[in-house]
Amino acid sequence: MPQPAFEQRFAAAWNPSDWLGVPVVVAVSGGGDSVALACAMAALRGHIAEPRQPLVLAHLNHGLRGNAAEEDARFVARLADDLGLPCELGRVDLPALAQQAGDGLEAAARAARYAFFEQVAERYSARYVATAHTRDDQVETILHRIVRGTGLRGLAGMPRARSLNSAVTLIRPLLAVRRDELRAYLQAIQQAFRHDATNDDARFTRNRLRNELLPLLRRDYNERVDEALWRLGEMSSEAGELVERQLADWRQTLEIEVTGNTVSLTCDALRRQSPYLVRELLRLLWQEQGWPEQAMGHAQWEALARLALSEEADTQTLPGGIRAQKKGGQLVLTRPSVD
């Protein structure tokens, strides 16, 4: 039987030689996108006579949809069995996690999923966690960020790869693939998949973007709006990479000291750079410490940059309880210890 065209395209997008020799965790919800990803990777792995490294399917039940969620987990377990792959099933109480974190359900679900995938990756010594985000997901992400308000970094959408920790990389190998291509592949190999009813729930912003706003934009404003948003993301990503290289070079010339939960920065050299680059530097230092970013919007980064560039002593308290103090040409950022 000839190899389906999609599997050939997938192999071109993510060269099997890069991942067949290492353990990989595949995030599988049971929906069409993730099932297609799992099937394609299993098929490519099957071309090896004796594959020695595991391909692991990982599924997290968020505890939101009762019997339907239990059926999703059973479906993923059966899929793994059919493909001859190990399967890891997890479960969380998402409403409780969201309340504990003081966050919305969508943000809490995302955090819980990645924490679970990272745990599975560590259990199997996996180098990659592969997720099935598609070109459609990227378009929705970019539009979502535009609607909420974003900068250049946000317009770039989701990166193809990012580190979960020093040993594990999250990769989105389908990010340039349209969802309808995956559906055609599943039909060609006669593979069933699950439908998550929460994807139709209008309470969630992303669902309203997918089911209401994007169809409206295509019909009444620009029938090729998806392509326009995708192109915007690609150009923003290229510009962002240029800024990151410039920022990395500039950072090497600065006096920065990190001690425990405190970061000290000599600010004289900041006045010779653009406010945008100053904000990006502060964001980078913040990220390196692993401090919470969600509540740090544009206004907060602007205020912190103004404090860094100011010649007057002052103190601010920022989201996460982080204290920013400007004194004697130094900006000192301190996160209180958590007992």
PDB file of C-alpha atoms in Angstrom, residues 25 207 214 248 250 334:
ATOM      1  CA  VAL A  25       5.700  12.118  23.767  1.00  0.00           C
ATOM      2  CA  ASN A 207     -14.451  29.234  20.138  1.00  0.00           C
ATOM      3  CA  LEU A 214     -13.472  34.381  11.497  1.00  0.00           C
ATOM      4  CA  ALA A 248      21.314  39.140  22.989  1.00  0.00           C
ATOM      5  CA  TRP A 250      23.334  44.215  23.713  1.00  0.00           C
ATOM      6  CA  THR A 334      13.029  41.562  43.904  1.00  0.00           C
TER       7      THR A 334
END
